[in-house]
Tab-separated table of N, CA and C in Angstrom:
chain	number	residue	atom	x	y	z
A	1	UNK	N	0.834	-1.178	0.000
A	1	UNK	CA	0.000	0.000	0.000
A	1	UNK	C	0.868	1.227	0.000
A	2	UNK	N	0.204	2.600	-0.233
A	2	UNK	CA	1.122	3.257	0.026
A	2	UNK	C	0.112	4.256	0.131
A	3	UNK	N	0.668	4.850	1.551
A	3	UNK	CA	0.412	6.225	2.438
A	3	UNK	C	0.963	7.564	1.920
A	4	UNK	N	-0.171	9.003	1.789
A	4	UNK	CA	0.309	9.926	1.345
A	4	UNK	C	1.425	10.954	2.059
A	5	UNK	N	2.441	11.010	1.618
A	5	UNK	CA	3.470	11.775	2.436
A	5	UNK	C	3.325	13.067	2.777
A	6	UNK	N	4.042	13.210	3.925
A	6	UNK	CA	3.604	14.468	4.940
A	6	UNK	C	2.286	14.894	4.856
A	7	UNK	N	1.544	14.026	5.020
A	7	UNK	CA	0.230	13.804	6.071
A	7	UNK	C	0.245	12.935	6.920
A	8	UNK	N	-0.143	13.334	8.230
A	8	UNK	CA	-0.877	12.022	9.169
A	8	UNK	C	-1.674	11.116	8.405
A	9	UNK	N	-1.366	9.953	9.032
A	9	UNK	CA	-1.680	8.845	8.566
A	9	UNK	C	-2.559	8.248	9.428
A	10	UNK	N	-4.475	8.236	9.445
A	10	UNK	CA	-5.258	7.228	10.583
A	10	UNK	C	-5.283	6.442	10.094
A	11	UNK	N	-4.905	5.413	10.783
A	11	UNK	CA	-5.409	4.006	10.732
A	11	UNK	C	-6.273	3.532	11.289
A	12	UNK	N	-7.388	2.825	11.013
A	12	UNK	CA	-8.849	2.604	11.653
A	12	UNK	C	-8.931	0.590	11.522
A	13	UNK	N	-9.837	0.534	12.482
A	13	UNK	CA	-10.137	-1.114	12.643
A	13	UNK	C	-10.831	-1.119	13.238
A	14	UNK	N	-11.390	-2.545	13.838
A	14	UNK	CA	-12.375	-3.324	14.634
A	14	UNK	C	-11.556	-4.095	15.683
A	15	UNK	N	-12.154	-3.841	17.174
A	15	UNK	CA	-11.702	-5.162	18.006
A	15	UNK	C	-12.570	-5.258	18.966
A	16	UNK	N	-12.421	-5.658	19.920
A	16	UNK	CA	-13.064	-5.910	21.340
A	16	UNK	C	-13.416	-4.796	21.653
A	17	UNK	N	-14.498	-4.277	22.417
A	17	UNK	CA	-14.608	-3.077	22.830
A	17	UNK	C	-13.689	-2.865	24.107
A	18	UNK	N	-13.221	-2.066	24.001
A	18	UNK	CA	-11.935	-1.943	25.675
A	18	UNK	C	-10.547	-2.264	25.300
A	19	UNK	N	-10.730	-2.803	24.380
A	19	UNK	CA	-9.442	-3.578	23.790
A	19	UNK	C	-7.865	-2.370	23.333
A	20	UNK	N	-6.957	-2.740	24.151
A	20	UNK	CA	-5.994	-1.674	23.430
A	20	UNK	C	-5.624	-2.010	22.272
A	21	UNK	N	-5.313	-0.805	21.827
A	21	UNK	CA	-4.296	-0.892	20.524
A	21	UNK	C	-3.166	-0.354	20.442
A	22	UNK	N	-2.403	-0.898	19.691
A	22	UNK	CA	-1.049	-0.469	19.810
A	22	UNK	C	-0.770	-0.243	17.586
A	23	UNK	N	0.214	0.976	16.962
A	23	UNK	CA	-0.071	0.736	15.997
A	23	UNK	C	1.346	1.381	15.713
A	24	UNK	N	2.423	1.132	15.162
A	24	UNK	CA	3.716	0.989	15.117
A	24	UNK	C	4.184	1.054	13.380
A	25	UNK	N	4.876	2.357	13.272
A	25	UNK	CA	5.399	2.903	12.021
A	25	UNK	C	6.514	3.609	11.905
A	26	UNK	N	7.319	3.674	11.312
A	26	UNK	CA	8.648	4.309	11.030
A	26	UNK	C	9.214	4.317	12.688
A	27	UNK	N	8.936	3.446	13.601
A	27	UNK	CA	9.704	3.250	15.205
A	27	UNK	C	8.881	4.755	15.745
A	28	UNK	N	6.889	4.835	15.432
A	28	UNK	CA	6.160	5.768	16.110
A	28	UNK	C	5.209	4.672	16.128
A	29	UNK	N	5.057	4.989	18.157
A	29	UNK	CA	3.811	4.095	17.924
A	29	UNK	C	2.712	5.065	18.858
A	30	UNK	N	1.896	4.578	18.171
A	30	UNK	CA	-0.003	5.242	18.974
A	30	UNK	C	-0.476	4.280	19.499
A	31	UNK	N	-1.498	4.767	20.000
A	31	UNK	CA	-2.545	3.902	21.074
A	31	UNK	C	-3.398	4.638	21.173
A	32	UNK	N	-4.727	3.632	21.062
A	32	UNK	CA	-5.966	4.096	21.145
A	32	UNK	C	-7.079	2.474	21.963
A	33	UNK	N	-8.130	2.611	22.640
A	33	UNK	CA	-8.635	1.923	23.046
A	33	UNK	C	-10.421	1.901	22.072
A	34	UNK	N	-10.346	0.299	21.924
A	34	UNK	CA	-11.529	-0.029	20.948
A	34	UNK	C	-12.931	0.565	21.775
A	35	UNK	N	-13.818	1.423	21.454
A	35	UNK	CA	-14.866	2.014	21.879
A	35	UNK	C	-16.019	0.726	21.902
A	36	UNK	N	-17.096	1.037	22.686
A	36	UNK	CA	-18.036	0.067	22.848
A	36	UNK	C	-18.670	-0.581	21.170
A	37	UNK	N	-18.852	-0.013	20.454
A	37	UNK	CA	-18.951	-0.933	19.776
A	37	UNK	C	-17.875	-1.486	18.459
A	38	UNK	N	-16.448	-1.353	19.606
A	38	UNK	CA	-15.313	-2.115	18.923
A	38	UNK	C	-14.498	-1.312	18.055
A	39	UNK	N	-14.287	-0.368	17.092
A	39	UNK	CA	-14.101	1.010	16.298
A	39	UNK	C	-13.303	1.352	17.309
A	40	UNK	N	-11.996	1.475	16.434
A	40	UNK	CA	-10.734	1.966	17.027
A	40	UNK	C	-9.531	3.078	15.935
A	41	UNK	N	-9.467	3.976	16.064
A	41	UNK	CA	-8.079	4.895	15.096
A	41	UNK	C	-7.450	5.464	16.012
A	42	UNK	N	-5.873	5.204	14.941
A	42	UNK	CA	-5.169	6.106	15.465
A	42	UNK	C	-4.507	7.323	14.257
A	43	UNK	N	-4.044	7.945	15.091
A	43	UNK	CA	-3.101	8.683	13.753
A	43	UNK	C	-1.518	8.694	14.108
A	44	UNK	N	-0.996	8.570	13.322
A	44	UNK	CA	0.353	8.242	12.898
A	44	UNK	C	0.938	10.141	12.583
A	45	UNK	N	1.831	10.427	12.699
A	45	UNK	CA	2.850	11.445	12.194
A	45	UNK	C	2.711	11.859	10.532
A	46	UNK	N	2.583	12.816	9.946
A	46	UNK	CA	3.713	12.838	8.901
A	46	UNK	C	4.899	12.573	8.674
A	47	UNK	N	5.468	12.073	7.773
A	47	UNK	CA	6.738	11.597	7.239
A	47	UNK	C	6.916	12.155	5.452
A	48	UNK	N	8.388	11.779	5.541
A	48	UNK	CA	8.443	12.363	3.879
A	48	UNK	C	8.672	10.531	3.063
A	49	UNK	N	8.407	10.869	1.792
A	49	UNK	CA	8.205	9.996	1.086
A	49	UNK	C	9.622	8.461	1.392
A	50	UNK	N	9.120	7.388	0.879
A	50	UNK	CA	10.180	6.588	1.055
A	50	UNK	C	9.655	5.162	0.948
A	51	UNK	N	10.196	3.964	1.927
A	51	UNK	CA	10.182	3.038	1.760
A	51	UNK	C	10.984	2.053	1.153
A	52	UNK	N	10.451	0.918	1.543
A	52	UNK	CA	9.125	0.196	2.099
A	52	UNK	C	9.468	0.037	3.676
A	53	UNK	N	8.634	0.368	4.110
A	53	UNK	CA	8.261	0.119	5.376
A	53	UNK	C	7.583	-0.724	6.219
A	54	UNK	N	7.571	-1.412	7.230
A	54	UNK	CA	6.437	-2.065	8.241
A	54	UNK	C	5.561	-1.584	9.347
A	55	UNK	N	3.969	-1.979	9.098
A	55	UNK	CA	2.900	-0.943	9.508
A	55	UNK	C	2.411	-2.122	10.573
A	56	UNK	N	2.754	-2.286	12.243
A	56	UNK	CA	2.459	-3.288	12.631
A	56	UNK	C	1.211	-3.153	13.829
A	57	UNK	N	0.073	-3.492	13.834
A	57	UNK	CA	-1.463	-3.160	14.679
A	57	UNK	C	-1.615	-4.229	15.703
A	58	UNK	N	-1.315	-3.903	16.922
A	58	UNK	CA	-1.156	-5.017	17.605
A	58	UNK	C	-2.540	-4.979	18.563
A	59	UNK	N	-3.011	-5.629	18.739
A	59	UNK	CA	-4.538	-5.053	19.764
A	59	UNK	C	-4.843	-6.947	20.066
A	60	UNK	N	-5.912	-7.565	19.985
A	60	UNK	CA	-6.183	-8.928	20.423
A	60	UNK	C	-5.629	-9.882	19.434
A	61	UNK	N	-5.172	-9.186	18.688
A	61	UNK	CA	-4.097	-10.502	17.495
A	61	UNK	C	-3.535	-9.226	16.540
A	62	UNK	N	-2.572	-9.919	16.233
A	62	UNK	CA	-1.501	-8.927	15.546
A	62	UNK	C	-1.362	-8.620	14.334
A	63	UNK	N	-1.358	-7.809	13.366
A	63	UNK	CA	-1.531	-8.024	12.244
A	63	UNK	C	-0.391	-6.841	11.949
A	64	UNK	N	0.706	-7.803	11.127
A	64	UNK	CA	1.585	-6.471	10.213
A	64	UNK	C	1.448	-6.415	8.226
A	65	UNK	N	1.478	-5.107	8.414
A	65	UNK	CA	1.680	-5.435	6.881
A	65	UNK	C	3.034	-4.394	6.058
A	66	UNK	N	3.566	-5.271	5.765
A	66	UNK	CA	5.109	-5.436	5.093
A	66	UNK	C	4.866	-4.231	3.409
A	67	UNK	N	6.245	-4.151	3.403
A	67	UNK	CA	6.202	-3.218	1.577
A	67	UNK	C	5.382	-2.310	1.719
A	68	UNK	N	5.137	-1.690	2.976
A	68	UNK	CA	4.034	-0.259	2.678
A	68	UNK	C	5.458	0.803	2.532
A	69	UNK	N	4.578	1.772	1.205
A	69	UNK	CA	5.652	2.290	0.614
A	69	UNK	C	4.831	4.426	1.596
A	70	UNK	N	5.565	4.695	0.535
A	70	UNK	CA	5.277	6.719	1.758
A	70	UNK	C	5.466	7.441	0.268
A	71	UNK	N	4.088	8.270	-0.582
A	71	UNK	CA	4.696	9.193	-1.263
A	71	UNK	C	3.614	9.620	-1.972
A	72	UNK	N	3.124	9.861	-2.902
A	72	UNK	CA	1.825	10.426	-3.761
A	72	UNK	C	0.922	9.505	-3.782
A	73	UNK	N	-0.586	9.621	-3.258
A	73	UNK	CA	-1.630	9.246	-3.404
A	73	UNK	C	-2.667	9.853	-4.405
A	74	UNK	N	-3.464	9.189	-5.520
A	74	UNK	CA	-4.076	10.361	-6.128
A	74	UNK	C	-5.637	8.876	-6.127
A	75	UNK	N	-6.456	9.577	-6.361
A	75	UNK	CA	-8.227	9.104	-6.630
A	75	UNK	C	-8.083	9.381	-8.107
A	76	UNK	N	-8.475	8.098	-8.847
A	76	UNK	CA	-8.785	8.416	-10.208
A	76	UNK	C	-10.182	7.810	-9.972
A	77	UNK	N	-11.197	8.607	-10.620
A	77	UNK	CA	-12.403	8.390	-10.690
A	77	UNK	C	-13.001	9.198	-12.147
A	78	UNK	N	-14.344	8.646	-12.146
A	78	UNK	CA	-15.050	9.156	-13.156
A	78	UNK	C	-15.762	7.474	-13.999
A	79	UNK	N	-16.126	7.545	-15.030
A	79	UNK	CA	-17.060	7.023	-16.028
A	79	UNK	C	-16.133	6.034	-16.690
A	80	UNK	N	-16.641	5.671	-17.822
A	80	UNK	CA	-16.179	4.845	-18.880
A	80	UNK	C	-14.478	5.705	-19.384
A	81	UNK	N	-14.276	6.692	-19.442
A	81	UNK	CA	-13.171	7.194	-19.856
A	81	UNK	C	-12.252	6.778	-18.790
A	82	UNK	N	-12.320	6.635	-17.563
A	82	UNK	CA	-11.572	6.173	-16.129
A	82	UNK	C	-11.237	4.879	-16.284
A	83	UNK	N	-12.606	4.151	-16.419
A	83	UNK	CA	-13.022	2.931	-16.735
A	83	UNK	C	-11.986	1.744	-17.595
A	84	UNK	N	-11.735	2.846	-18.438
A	84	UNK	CA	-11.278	2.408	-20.254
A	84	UNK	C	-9.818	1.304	-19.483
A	85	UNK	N	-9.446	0.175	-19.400
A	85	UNK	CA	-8.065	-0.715	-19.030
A	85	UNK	C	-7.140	-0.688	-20.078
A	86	UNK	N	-6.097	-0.495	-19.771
A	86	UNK	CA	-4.403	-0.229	-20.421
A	86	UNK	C	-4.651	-1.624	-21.635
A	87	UNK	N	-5.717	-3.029	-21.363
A	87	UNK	CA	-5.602	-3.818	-22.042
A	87	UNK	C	-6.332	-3.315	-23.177
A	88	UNK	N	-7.299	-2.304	-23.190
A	88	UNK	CA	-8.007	-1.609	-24.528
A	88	UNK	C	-7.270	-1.157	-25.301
A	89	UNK	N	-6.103	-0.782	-25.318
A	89	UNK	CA	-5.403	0.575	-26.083
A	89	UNK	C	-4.521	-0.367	-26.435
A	90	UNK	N	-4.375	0.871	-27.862
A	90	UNK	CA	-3.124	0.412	-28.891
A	90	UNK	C	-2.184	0.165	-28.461
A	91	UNK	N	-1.641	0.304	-27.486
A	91	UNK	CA	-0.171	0.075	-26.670
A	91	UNK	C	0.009	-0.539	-26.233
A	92	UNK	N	-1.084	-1.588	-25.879
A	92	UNK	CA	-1.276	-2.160	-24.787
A	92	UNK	C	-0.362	-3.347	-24.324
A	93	UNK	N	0.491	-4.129	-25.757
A	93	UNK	CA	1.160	-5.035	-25.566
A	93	UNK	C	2.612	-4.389	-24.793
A	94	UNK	N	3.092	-3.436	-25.535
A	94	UNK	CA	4.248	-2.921	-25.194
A	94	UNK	C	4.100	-2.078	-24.224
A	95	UNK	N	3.300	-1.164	-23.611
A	95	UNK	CA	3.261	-0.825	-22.428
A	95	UNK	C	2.926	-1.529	-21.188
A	96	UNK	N	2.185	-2.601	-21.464
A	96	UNK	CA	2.288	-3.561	-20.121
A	96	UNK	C	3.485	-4.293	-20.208
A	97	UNK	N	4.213	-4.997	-21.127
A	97	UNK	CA	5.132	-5.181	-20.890
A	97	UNK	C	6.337	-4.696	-20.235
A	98	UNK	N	6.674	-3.337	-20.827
A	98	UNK	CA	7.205	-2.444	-19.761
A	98	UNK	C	6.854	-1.868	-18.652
A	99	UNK	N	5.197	-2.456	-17.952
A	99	UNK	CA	5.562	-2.064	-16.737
A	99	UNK	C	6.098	-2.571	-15.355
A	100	UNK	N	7.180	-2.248	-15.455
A	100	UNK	CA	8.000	-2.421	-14.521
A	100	UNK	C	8.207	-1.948	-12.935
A	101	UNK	N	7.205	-1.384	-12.383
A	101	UNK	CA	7.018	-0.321	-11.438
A	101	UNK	C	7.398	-0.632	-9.853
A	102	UNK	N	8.015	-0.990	-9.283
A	102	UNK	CA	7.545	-1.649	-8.144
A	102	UNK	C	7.305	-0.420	-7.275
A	103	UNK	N	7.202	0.467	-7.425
A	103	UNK	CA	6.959	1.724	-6.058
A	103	UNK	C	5.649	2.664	-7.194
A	104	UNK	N	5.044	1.534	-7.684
A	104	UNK	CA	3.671	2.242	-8.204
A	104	UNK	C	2.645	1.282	-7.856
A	105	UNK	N	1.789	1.337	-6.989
A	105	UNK	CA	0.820	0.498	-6.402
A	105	UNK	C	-0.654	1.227	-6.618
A	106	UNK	N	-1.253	0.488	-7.106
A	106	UNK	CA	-2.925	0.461	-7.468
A	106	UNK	C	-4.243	-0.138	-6.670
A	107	UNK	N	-4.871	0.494	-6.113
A	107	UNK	CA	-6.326	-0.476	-6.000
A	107	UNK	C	-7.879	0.013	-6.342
A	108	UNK	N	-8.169	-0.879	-6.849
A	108	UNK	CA	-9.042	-0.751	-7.702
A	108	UNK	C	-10.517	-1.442	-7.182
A	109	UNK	N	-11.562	0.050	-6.759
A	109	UNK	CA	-12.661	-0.556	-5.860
A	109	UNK	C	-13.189	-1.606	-6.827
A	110	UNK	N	-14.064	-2.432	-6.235
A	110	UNK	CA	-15.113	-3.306	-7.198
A	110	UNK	C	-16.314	-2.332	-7.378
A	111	UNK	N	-16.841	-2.411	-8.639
A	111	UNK	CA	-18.412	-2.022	-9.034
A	111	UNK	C	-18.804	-2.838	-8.226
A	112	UNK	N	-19.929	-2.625	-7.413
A	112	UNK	CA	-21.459	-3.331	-6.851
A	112	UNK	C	-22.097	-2.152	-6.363
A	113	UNK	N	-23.347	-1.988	-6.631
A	113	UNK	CA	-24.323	-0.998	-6.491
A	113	UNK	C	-24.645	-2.064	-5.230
A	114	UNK	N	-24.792	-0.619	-4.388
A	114	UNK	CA	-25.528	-1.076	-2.651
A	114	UNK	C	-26.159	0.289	-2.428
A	115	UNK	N	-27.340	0.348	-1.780
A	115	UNK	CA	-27.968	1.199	-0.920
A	115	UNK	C	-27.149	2.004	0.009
A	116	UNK	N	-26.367	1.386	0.696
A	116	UNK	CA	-25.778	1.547	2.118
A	116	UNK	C	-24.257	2.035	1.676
A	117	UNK	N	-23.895	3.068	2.458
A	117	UNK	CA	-22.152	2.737	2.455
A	117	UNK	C	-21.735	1.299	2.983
A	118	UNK	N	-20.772	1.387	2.460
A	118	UNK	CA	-19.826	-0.056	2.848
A	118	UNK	C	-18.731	0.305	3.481
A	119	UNK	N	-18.170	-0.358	4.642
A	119	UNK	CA	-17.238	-0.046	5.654
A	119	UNK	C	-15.992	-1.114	4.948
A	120	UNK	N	-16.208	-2.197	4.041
A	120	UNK	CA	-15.348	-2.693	3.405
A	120	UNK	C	-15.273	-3.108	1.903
A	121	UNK	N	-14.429	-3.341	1.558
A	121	UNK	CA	-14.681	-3.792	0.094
A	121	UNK	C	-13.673	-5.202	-0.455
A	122	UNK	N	-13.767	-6.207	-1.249
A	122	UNK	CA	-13.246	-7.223	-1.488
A	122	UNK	C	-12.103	-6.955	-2.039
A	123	UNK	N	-11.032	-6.172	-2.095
A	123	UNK	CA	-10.170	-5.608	-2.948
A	123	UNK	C	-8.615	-5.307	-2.196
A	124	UNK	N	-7.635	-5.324	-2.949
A	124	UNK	CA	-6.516	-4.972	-2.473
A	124	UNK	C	-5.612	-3.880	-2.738
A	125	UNK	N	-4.085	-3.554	-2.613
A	125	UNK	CA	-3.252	-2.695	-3.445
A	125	UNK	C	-2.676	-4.090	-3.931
A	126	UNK	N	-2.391	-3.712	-5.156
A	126	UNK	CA	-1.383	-4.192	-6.157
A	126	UNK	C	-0.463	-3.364	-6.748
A	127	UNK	N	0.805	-4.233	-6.871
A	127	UNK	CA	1.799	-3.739	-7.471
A	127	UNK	C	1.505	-3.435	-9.253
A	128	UNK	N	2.500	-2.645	-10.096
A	128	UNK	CA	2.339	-2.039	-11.242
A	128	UNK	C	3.108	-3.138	-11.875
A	129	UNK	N	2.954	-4.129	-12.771
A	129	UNK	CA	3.547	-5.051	-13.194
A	129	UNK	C	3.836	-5.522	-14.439
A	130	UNK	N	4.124	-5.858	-15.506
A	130	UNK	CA	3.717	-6.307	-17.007
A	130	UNK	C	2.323	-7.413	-16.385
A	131	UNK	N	2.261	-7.962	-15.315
A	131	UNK	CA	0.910	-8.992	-15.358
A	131	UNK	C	-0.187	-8.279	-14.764
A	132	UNK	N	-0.124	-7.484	-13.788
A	132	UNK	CA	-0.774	-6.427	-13.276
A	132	UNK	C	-1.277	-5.193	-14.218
A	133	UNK	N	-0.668	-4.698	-15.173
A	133	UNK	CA	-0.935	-3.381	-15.932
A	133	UNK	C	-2.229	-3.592	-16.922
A	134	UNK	N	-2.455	-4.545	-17.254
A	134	UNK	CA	-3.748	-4.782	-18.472
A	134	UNK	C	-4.834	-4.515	-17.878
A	135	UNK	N	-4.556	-4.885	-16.512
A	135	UNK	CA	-6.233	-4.932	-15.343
A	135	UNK	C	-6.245	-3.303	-14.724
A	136	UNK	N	-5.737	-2.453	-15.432
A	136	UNK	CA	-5.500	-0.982	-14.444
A	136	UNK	C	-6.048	0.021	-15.525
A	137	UNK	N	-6.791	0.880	-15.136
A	137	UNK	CA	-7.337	2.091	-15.934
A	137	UNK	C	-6.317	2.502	-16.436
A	138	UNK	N	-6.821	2.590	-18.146
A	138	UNK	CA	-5.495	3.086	-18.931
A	138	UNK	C	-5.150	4.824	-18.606
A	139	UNK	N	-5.989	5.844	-18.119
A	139	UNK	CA	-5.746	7.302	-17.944
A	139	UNK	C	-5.009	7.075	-16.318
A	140	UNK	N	-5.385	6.137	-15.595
A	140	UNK	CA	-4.547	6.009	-14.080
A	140	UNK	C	-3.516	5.596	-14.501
A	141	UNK	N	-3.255	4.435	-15.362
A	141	UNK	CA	-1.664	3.856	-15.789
A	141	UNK	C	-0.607	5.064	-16.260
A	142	UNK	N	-1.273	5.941	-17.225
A	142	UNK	CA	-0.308	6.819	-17.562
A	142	UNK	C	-0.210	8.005	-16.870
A	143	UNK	N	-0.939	8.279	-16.249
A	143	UNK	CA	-0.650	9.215	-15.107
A	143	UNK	C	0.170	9.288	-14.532
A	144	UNK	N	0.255	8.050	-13.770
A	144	UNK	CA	0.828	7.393	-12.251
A	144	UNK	C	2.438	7.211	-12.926
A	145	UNK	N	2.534	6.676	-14.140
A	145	UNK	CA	3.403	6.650	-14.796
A	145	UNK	C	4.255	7.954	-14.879
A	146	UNK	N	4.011	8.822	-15.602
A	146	UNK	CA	4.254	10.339	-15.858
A	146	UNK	C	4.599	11.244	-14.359
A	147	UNK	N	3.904	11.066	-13.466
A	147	UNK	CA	3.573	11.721	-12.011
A	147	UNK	C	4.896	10.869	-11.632
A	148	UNK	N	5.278	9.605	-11.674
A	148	UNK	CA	6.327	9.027	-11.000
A	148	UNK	C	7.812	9.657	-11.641
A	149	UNK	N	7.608	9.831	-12.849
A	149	UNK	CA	8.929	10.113	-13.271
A	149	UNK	C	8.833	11.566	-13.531
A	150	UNK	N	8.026	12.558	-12.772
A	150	UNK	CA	8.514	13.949	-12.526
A	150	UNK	C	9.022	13.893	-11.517
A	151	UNK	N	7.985	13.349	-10.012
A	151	UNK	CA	8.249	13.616	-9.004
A	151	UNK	C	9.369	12.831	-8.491
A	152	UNK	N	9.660	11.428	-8.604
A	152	UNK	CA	10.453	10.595	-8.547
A	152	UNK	C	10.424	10.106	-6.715
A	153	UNK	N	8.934	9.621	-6.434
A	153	UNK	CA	8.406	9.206	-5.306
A	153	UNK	C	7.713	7.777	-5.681
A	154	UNK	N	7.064	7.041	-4.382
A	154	UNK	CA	6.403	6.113	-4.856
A	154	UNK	C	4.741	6.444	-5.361
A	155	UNK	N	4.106	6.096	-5.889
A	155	UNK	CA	2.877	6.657	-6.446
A	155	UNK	C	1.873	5.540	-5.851
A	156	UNK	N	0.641	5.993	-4.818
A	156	UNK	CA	-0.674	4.735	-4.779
A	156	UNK	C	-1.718	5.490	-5.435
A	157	UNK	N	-2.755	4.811	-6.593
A	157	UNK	CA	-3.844	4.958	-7.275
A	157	UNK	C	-4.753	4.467	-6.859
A	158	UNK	N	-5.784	5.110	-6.401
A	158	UNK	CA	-7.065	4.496	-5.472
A	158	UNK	C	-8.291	4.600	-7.140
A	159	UNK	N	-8.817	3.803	-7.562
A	159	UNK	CA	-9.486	3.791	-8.944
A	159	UNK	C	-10.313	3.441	-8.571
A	160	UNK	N	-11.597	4.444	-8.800
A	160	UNK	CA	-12.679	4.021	-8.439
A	160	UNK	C	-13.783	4.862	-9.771
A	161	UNK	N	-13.967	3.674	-10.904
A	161	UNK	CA	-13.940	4.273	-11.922
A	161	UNK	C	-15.842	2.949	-12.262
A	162	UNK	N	-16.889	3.271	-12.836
A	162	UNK	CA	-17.720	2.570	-13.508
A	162	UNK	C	-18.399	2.934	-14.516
A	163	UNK	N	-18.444	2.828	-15.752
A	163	UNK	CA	-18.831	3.758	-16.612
A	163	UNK	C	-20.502	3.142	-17.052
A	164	UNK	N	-20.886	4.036	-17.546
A	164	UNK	CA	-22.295	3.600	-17.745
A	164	UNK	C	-23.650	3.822	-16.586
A	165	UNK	N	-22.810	4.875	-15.683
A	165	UNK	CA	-23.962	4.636	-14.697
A	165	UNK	C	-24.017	6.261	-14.593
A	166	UNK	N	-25.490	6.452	-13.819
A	166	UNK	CA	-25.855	7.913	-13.199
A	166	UNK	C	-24.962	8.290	-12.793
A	167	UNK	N	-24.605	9.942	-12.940
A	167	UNK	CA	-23.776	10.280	-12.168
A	167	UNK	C	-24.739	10.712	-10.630
């Protein structure tokens, strides 16, 4: 995954209600106690870009997660033009092939129409890959692309793109 640099960083979860937490980053750790109905954040520091790092949440079972990278976050959203995958386009053989990215990470909500907000979704970050790049919005691919080699940070793309629907 990767966290936007020099911003605080909350991290949010579920545990026991009462339950401490403990939540451990760049050797900063927070604490916060799970509220009655379990809902727990903390916030983390700003930092400047970098990585990879380990993001470790310790509260009634432990959970770390490894390769979290620190540097530009951007929301690509919108319609069918958002929508459109790097596997549509003329390029598509030779630019997924070259992508080579490892400090360009993507995730990509699922379409499902619900009534309700959703507090989760079935989905992950993924790395920028030649096997990874066909499945990634072709206007986020070249962005993230372009944005990486001005700024020369790690880049995460949050894509939350469905075309064909009401706005």
């Amino acid at each position: 995954l990767v966290l936007q640099q020099n911003s605080p960083a909350r991290i949010a979860g579920r545990d026991r209600p009462g339950q401490e937490i403990r939540a451990t980053f760049r050797g900063v750790t927070a604490t916060a106690l799970a509220a009655s109905d379990g809902r727990w954040q903390v916030t983390l520091p700003a930092g400047p870009a970098g990585g990879p790092f380990e993001l470790k949440v310790e509260g009634s079972a432990t959970r770390t997660v490894r390769d979290v990278l620190v540097g530009e976050v951007w929301l690509a959203s919108g319609q069918s033009n958002m929508q459109w995958l790097l596997s549509q386009c003329a390029q598509a053989g030779a630019d997924s092939a070259a992508a080579d990215f490892p400090t360009i990470r993507f995730f990509t909500v699922p379409t499902r129409a619900t009534p309700d907000p959703q507090e989760d979704v079935a989905a992950g970050w993924r790395t920028l890959t030649p096997a990874t790049a066909p499945d990634l919005s072709a206007a986020a691919f070249y962005f993230a692309r372009r944005l990486q080699s001005t700024l020369a940070v790690p880049i995460g793309l949050i894509v939350s793109a469905w075309g064909g629907t009401p706005a």
